[in-house]
Amino acid sequence: MADVLSSYTDPVEIPHTGYERLGIRSHAKGTFHSYVPAGHELQTAQMHKVAADKFIVNITFGWEHAVAVTDENDAGKLVSHRFPQFSLSEELDPKFLKFIILDENFRHHLWLASPGGAGRNRVLNLTEMLQYEIYIPSVSEQRQIADVLIRLDNLITLHQREEQIVNPY
């Protein structure tokens, strides 16, 4: 991954009037947002502004597969230094990367790259994480693959909803 990802930072001072914070769900289930009211901000000197189409990871819960690819809804939210972001090279489509990071082998790699004891003592080693090898087809192929997988996900979701309506129990 190191050849298609590069570190990205956009440091900002912590606003003292409240701000929107970005979090990452475990098991590669995406991001979430929450409002931090004035007086409840982190006790750190700076935060980082999130940008769209970045690979982002929570180093404290990397072992729990807390990774995501950001989108326009995430842009402008703030994170601490424990949420490093990575820019994607032009050779890597963000929608394709979303499916790469869902892979069980990648989840296992994150677990192995997070040495230490239980829970919060397991901090993701970014250098080791970036050693994960992925096969990258051409960008046009990546887009086609991602589009097929997105349509398949949508079809599965639609089918599950129909089944819930027919069999509500």
PDB file of C-alpha atoms in Angstrom:
ATOM      1  CA  MET A   1       0.000   0.000   0.000  1.00  0.00           C
ATOM      2  CA  ALA A   2       2.927   2.323   0.617  1.00  0.00           C
ATOM      3  CA  ASP A   3       3.358   2.928  -3.109  1.00  0.00           C
ATOM      4  CA  VAL A   4      -0.244   4.162  -3.573  1.00  0.00           C
ATOM      5  CA  LEU A   5      -0.802   5.998  -0.266  1.00  0.00           C
ATOM      6  CA  SER A   6       0.964   9.054   1.121  1.00  0.00           C
ATOM      7  CA  SER A   7       0.546  10.840   4.427  1.00  0.00           C
ATOM      8  CA  TYR A   8      -1.917  13.740   4.408  1.00  0.00           C
ATOM      9  CA  THR A   9      -2.355  16.348   7.132  1.00  0.00           C
ATOM     10  CA  ASP A  10      -4.348  19.549   7.446  1.00  0.00           C
ATOM     11  CA  PRO A  11      -3.631  20.741  11.003  1.00  0.00           C
ATOM     12  CA  VAL A  12      -5.913  23.319  12.593  1.00  0.00           C
ATOM     13  CA  GLU A  13      -6.166  24.776  16.065  1.00  0.00           C
ATOM     14  CA  ILE A  14      -8.978  23.404  18.182  1.00  0.00           C
ATOM     15  CA  PRO A  15     -12.041  25.603  17.906  1.00  0.00           C
ATOM     16  CA  HIS A  16     -13.377  26.670  21.292  1.00  0.00           C
ATOM     17  CA  THR A  17     -16.878  27.351  19.968  1.00  0.00           C
ATOM     18  CA  GLY A  18     -17.738  23.699  19.247  1.00  0.00           C
ATOM     19  CA  TYR A  19     -17.011  21.534  16.226  1.00  0.00           C
ATOM     20  CA  GLU A  20     -18.035  18.419  14.302  1.00  0.00           C
ATOM     21  CA  ARG A  21     -15.839  15.424  15.076  1.00  0.00           C
ATOM     22  CA  LEU A  22     -15.368  12.395  12.825  1.00  0.00           C
ATOM     23  CA  GLY A  23     -15.194   8.884  14.210  1.00  0.00           C
ATOM     24  CA  ILE A  24     -14.537   5.559  12.517  1.00  0.00           C
ATOM     25  CA  ARG A  25     -16.686   2.522  13.129  1.00  0.00           C
ATOM     26  CA  SER A  26     -14.964  -0.774  13.837  1.00  0.00           C
ATOM     27  CA  HIS A  27     -15.125  -3.633  11.326  1.00  0.00           C
ATOM     28  CA  ALA A  28     -14.694  -1.169   8.399  1.00  0.00           C
ATOM     29  CA  LYS A  29     -18.320  -0.017   8.756  1.00  0.00           C
ATOM     30  CA  GLY A  30     -17.602   3.585   7.763  1.00  0.00           C
ATOM     31  CA  THR A  31     -17.519   6.892   9.575  1.00  0.00           C
ATOM     32  CA  PHE A  32     -19.831   8.768  11.904  1.00  0.00           C
ATOM     33  CA  HIS A  33     -20.042  12.369  13.059  1.00  0.00           C
ATOM     34  CA  SER A  34     -20.746  13.907  16.432  1.00  0.00           C
ATOM     35  CA  TYR A  35     -20.892  17.456  17.712  1.00  0.00           C
ATOM     36  CA  VAL A  36     -18.424  18.519  20.402  1.00  0.00           C
ATOM     37  CA  PRO A  37     -19.866  21.494  22.293  1.00  0.00           C
ATOM     38  CA  ALA A  38     -17.742  24.376  23.559  1.00  0.00           C
ATOM     39  CA  GLY A  39     -15.920  23.417  26.736  1.00  0.00           C
ATOM     40  CA  HIS A  40     -15.728  19.712  25.826  1.00  0.00           C
ATOM     41  CA  GLU A  41     -12.928  19.888  23.255  1.00  0.00           C
ATOM     42  CA  LEU A  42      -9.858  17.668  23.457  1.00  0.00           C
ATOM     43  CA  GLN A  43      -6.966  18.805  25.610  1.00  0.00           C
ATOM     44  CA  THR A  44      -4.460  18.933  22.786  1.00  0.00           C
ATOM     45  CA  ALA A  45      -2.861  21.762  20.850  1.00  0.00           C
ATOM     46  CA  GLN A  46      -4.289  20.952  17.441  1.00  0.00           C
ATOM     47  CA  MET A  47      -6.608  18.789  15.451  1.00  0.00           C
ATOM     48  CA  HIS A  48      -6.677  17.840  11.779  1.00  0.00           C
ATOM     49  CA  LYS A  49      -9.312  18.661   9.194  1.00  0.00           C
ATOM     50  CA  VAL A  50     -10.635  15.682   7.267  1.00  0.00           C
ATOM     51  CA  ALA A  51     -10.706  15.772   3.471  1.00  0.00           C
ATOM     52  CA  ALA A  52     -12.777  13.670   1.056  1.00  0.00           C
ATOM     53  CA  ASP A  53     -11.367  10.610  -0.694  1.00  0.00           C
ATOM     54  CA  LYS A  54      -8.702   9.893   1.916  1.00  0.00           C
ATOM     55  CA  PHE A  55      -7.889   6.606   3.596  1.00  0.00           C
ATOM     56  CA  ILE A  56      -8.228   7.199   7.342  1.00  0.00           C
ATOM     57  CA  VAL A  57      -7.502   4.937  10.284  1.00  0.00           C
ATOM     58  CA  ASN A  58      -7.997   5.059  14.031  1.00  0.00           C
ATOM     59  CA  ILE A  59      -4.611   3.885  15.326  1.00  0.00           C
ATOM     60  CA  THR A  60      -6.057   3.015  18.731  1.00  0.00           C
ATOM     61  CA  PHE A  61      -8.614   0.646  17.228  1.00  0.00           C
ATOM     62  CA  GLY A  62      -6.866  -0.365  14.010  1.00  0.00           C
ATOM     63  CA  TRP A  63      -6.702  -3.904  15.409  1.00  0.00           C
ATOM     64  CA  GLU A  64     -10.511  -3.797  15.419  1.00  0.00           C
ATOM     65  CA  HIS A  65     -10.580  -2.838  11.715  1.00  0.00           C
ATOM     66  CA  ALA A  66     -11.379   0.852  12.408  1.00  0.00           C
ATOM     67  CA  VAL A  67     -10.550   2.119   8.908  1.00  0.00           C
ATOM     68  CA  ALA A  68     -12.489   3.999   6.238  1.00  0.00           C
ATOM     69  CA  VAL A  69     -12.331   5.941   3.010  1.00  0.00           C
ATOM     70  CA  THR A  70     -13.707   9.433   3.549  1.00  0.00           C
ATOM     71  CA  ASP A  71     -16.252  11.152   1.324  1.00  0.00           C
ATOM     72  CA  GLU A  72     -17.772  14.613   0.871  1.00  0.00           C
ATOM     73  CA  ASN A  73     -19.930  14.182   4.000  1.00  0.00           C
ATOM     74  CA  ASP A  74     -16.771  13.723   6.073  1.00  0.00           C
ATOM     75  CA  ALA A  75     -14.878  16.696   4.614  1.00  0.00           C
ATOM     76  CA  GLY A  76     -14.309  19.501   7.101  1.00  0.00           C
ATOM     77  CA  LYS A  77     -14.870  17.371  10.213  1.00  0.00           C
ATOM     78  CA  LEU A  78     -12.051  17.312  12.763  1.00  0.00           C
ATOM     79  CA  VAL A  79      -9.961  14.455  14.151  1.00  0.00           C
ATOM     80  CA  SER A  80      -7.079  14.117  16.589  1.00  0.00           C
ATOM     81  CA  HIS A  81      -3.578  12.911  15.760  1.00  0.00           C
ATOM     82  CA  ARG A  82      -4.824   9.374  16.424  1.00  0.00           C
ATOM     83  CA  PHE A  83      -6.646   9.454  13.063  1.00  0.00           C
ATOM     84  CA  PRO A  84      -3.958   9.709  10.376  1.00  0.00           C
ATOM     85  CA  GLN A  85      -5.155  10.297   6.822  1.00  0.00           C
ATOM     86  CA  PHE A  86      -3.565   9.171   3.588  1.00  0.00           C
ATOM     87  CA  SER A  87      -3.942  10.565   0.085  1.00  0.00           C
ATOM     88  CA  LEU A  88      -4.464   8.067  -2.709  1.00  0.00           C
ATOM     89  CA  SER A  89      -2.256   8.088  -5.765  1.00  0.00           C
ATOM     90  CA  GLU A  90      -3.899   8.635  -9.142  1.00  0.00           C
ATOM     91  CA  GLU A  91      -3.510   4.883  -9.684  1.00  0.00           C
ATOM     92  CA  LEU A  92      -6.027   4.067  -6.924  1.00  0.00           C
ATOM     93  CA  ASP A  93      -9.762   4.772  -7.076  1.00  0.00           C
ATOM     94  CA  PRO A  94     -11.371   5.570  -3.663  1.00  0.00           C
ATOM     95  CA  LYS A  95     -14.437   3.416  -4.362  1.00  0.00           C
ATOM     96  CA  PHE A  96     -12.195   0.462  -5.211  1.00  0.00           C
ATOM     97  CA  LEU A  97     -10.138   1.004  -2.038  1.00  0.00           C
ATOM     98  CA  LYS A  98     -13.331   0.769   0.034  1.00  0.00           C
ATOM     99  CA  PHE A  99     -13.653  -2.860  -1.071  1.00  0.00           C
ATOM    100  CA  ILE A 100      -9.942  -3.610  -0.593  1.00  0.00           C
ATOM    101  CA  ILE A 101     -10.117  -2.562   3.068  1.00  0.00           C
ATOM    102  CA  LEU A 102     -13.166  -4.784   3.659  1.00  0.00           C
ATOM    103  CA  ASP A 103     -11.100  -7.860   2.878  1.00  0.00           C
ATOM    104  CA  GLU A 104     -10.581 -10.313   5.739  1.00  0.00           C
ATOM    105  CA  ASN A 105      -6.858 -10.540   4.906  1.00  0.00           C
ATOM    106  CA  PHE A 106      -6.493  -6.784   5.383  1.00  0.00           C
ATOM    107  CA  ARG A 107      -8.367  -6.970   8.700  1.00  0.00           C
ATOM    108  CA  HIS A 108      -5.977  -9.686   9.848  1.00  0.00           C
ATOM    109  CA  HIS A 109      -3.004  -7.606   8.682  1.00  0.00           C
ATOM    110  CA  LEU A 110      -4.236  -4.671  10.808  1.00  0.00           C
ATOM    111  CA  TRP A 111      -4.517  -6.957  13.801  1.00  0.00           C
ATOM    112  CA  LEU A 112      -0.949  -8.206  13.301  1.00  0.00           C
ATOM    113  CA  ALA A 113       0.324  -4.633  12.786  1.00  0.00           C
ATOM    114  CA  SER A 114      -1.152  -3.631  16.182  1.00  0.00           C
ATOM    115  CA  PRO A 115       1.177  -5.175  18.755  1.00  0.00           C
ATOM    116  CA  GLY A 116       0.559  -4.917  22.459  1.00  0.00           C
ATOM    117  CA  GLY A 117      -1.884  -6.084  25.068  1.00  0.00           C
ATOM    118  CA  ALA A 118      -5.628  -5.814  25.105  1.00  0.00           C
ATOM    119  CA  GLY A 119      -7.773  -2.866  24.118  1.00  0.00           C
ATOM    120  CA  ARG A 120      -6.254   0.592  24.061  1.00  0.00           C
ATOM    121  CA  ASN A 121      -2.735  -0.750  24.584  1.00  0.00           C
ATOM    122  CA  ARG A 122      -2.746  -2.032  20.991  1.00  0.00           C
ATOM    123  CA  VAL A 123      -1.597   0.855  18.810  1.00  0.00           C
ATOM    124  CA  LEU A 124      -1.427   0.343  15.045  1.00  0.00           C
ATOM    125  CA  ASN A 125       2.065   0.524  13.580  1.00  0.00           C
ATOM    126  CA  LEU A 126       1.491   2.618  10.442  1.00  0.00           C
ATOM    127  CA  THR A 127       4.756   1.594   8.790  1.00  0.00           C
ATOM    128  CA  GLU A 128       3.807  -2.044   9.148  1.00  0.00           C
ATOM    129  CA  MET A 129       0.241  -1.373   7.987  1.00  0.00           C
ATOM    130  CA  LEU A 130       1.536   0.257   4.796  1.00  0.00           C
ATOM    131  CA  GLN A 131       3.504  -2.902   3.947  1.00  0.00           C
ATOM    132  CA  TYR A 132       0.253  -4.641   3.006  1.00  0.00           C
ATOM    133  CA  GLU A 133       0.438  -5.687  -0.634  1.00  0.00           C
ATOM    134  CA  ILE A 134      -2.528  -5.217  -2.923  1.00  0.00           C
ATOM    135  CA  TYR A 135      -3.109  -5.978  -6.578  1.00  0.00           C
ATOM    136  CA  ILE A 136      -4.155  -2.831  -8.417  1.00  0.00           C
ATOM    137  CA  PRO A 137      -5.692  -3.187 -11.870  1.00  0.00           C
ATOM    138  CA  SER A 138      -5.991  -0.172 -14.172  1.00  0.00           C
ATOM    139  CA  VAL A 139      -8.130   2.699 -12.888  1.00  0.00           C
ATOM    140  CA  SER A 140     -10.843   1.958 -15.455  1.00  0.00           C
ATOM    141  CA  GLU A 141     -10.961  -1.686 -14.289  1.00  0.00           C
ATOM    142  CA  GLN A 142     -11.053  -0.553 -10.642  1.00  0.00           C
ATOM    143  CA  ARG A 143     -14.058   1.654 -11.393  1.00  0.00           C
ATOM    144  CA  GLN A 144     -15.839  -1.165 -13.208  1.00  0.00           C
ATOM    145  CA  ILE A 145     -15.171  -3.591 -10.348  1.00  0.00           C
ATOM    146  CA  ALA A 146     -16.301  -1.044  -7.738  1.00  0.00           C
ATOM    147  CA  ASP A 147     -19.465  -0.243  -9.716  1.00  0.00           C
ATOM    148  CA  VAL A 148     -20.388  -3.943  -9.942  1.00  0.00           C
ATOM    149  CA  LEU A 149     -19.768  -4.441  -6.215  1.00  0.00           C
ATOM    150  CA  ILE A 150     -21.758  -1.316  -5.319  1.00  0.00           C
ATOM    151  CA  ARG A 151     -24.693  -2.513  -7.443  1.00  0.00           C
ATOM    152  CA  LEU A 152     -24.438  -5.941  -5.828  1.00  0.00           C
ATOM    153  CA  ASP A 153     -24.444  -4.381  -2.332  1.00  0.00           C
ATOM    154  CA  ASN A 154     -27.494  -2.310  -3.259  1.00  0.00           C
ATOM    155  CA  LEU A 155     -29.270  -5.371  -4.649  1.00  0.00           C
ATOM    156  CA  ILE A 156     -28.540  -7.361  -1.472  1.00  0.00           C
ATOM    157  CA  THR A 157     -29.810  -4.486   0.695  1.00  0.00           C
ATOM    158  CA  LEU A 158     -32.977  -4.207  -1.387  1.00  0.00           C
ATOM    159  CA  HIS A 159     -33.557  -7.957  -1.155  1.00  0.00           C
ATOM    160  CA  GLN A 160     -33.045  -7.910   2.631  1.00  0.00           C
ATOM    161  CA  ARG A 161     -35.571  -5.064   3.004  1.00  0.00           C
ATOM    162  CA  GLU A 162     -38.137  -6.919   0.883  1.00  0.00           C
ATOM    163  CA  GLU A 163     -37.617 -10.021   3.004  1.00  0.00           C
ATOM    164  CA  GLN A 164     -38.134  -8.020   6.209  1.00  0.00           C
ATOM    165  CA  ILE A 165     -41.435  -6.678   4.859  1.00  0.00           C
ATOM    166  CA  VAL A 166     -42.641 -10.174   3.901  1.00  0.00           C
ATOM    167  CA  ASN A 167     -41.297 -11.832   7.089  1.00  0.00           C
ATOM    168  CA  PRO A 168     -41.235  -9.119   9.777  1.00  0.00           C
ATOM    169  CA  TYR A 169     -40.280 -11.663  12.503  1.00  0.00           C
TER     170      TYR A 169
END
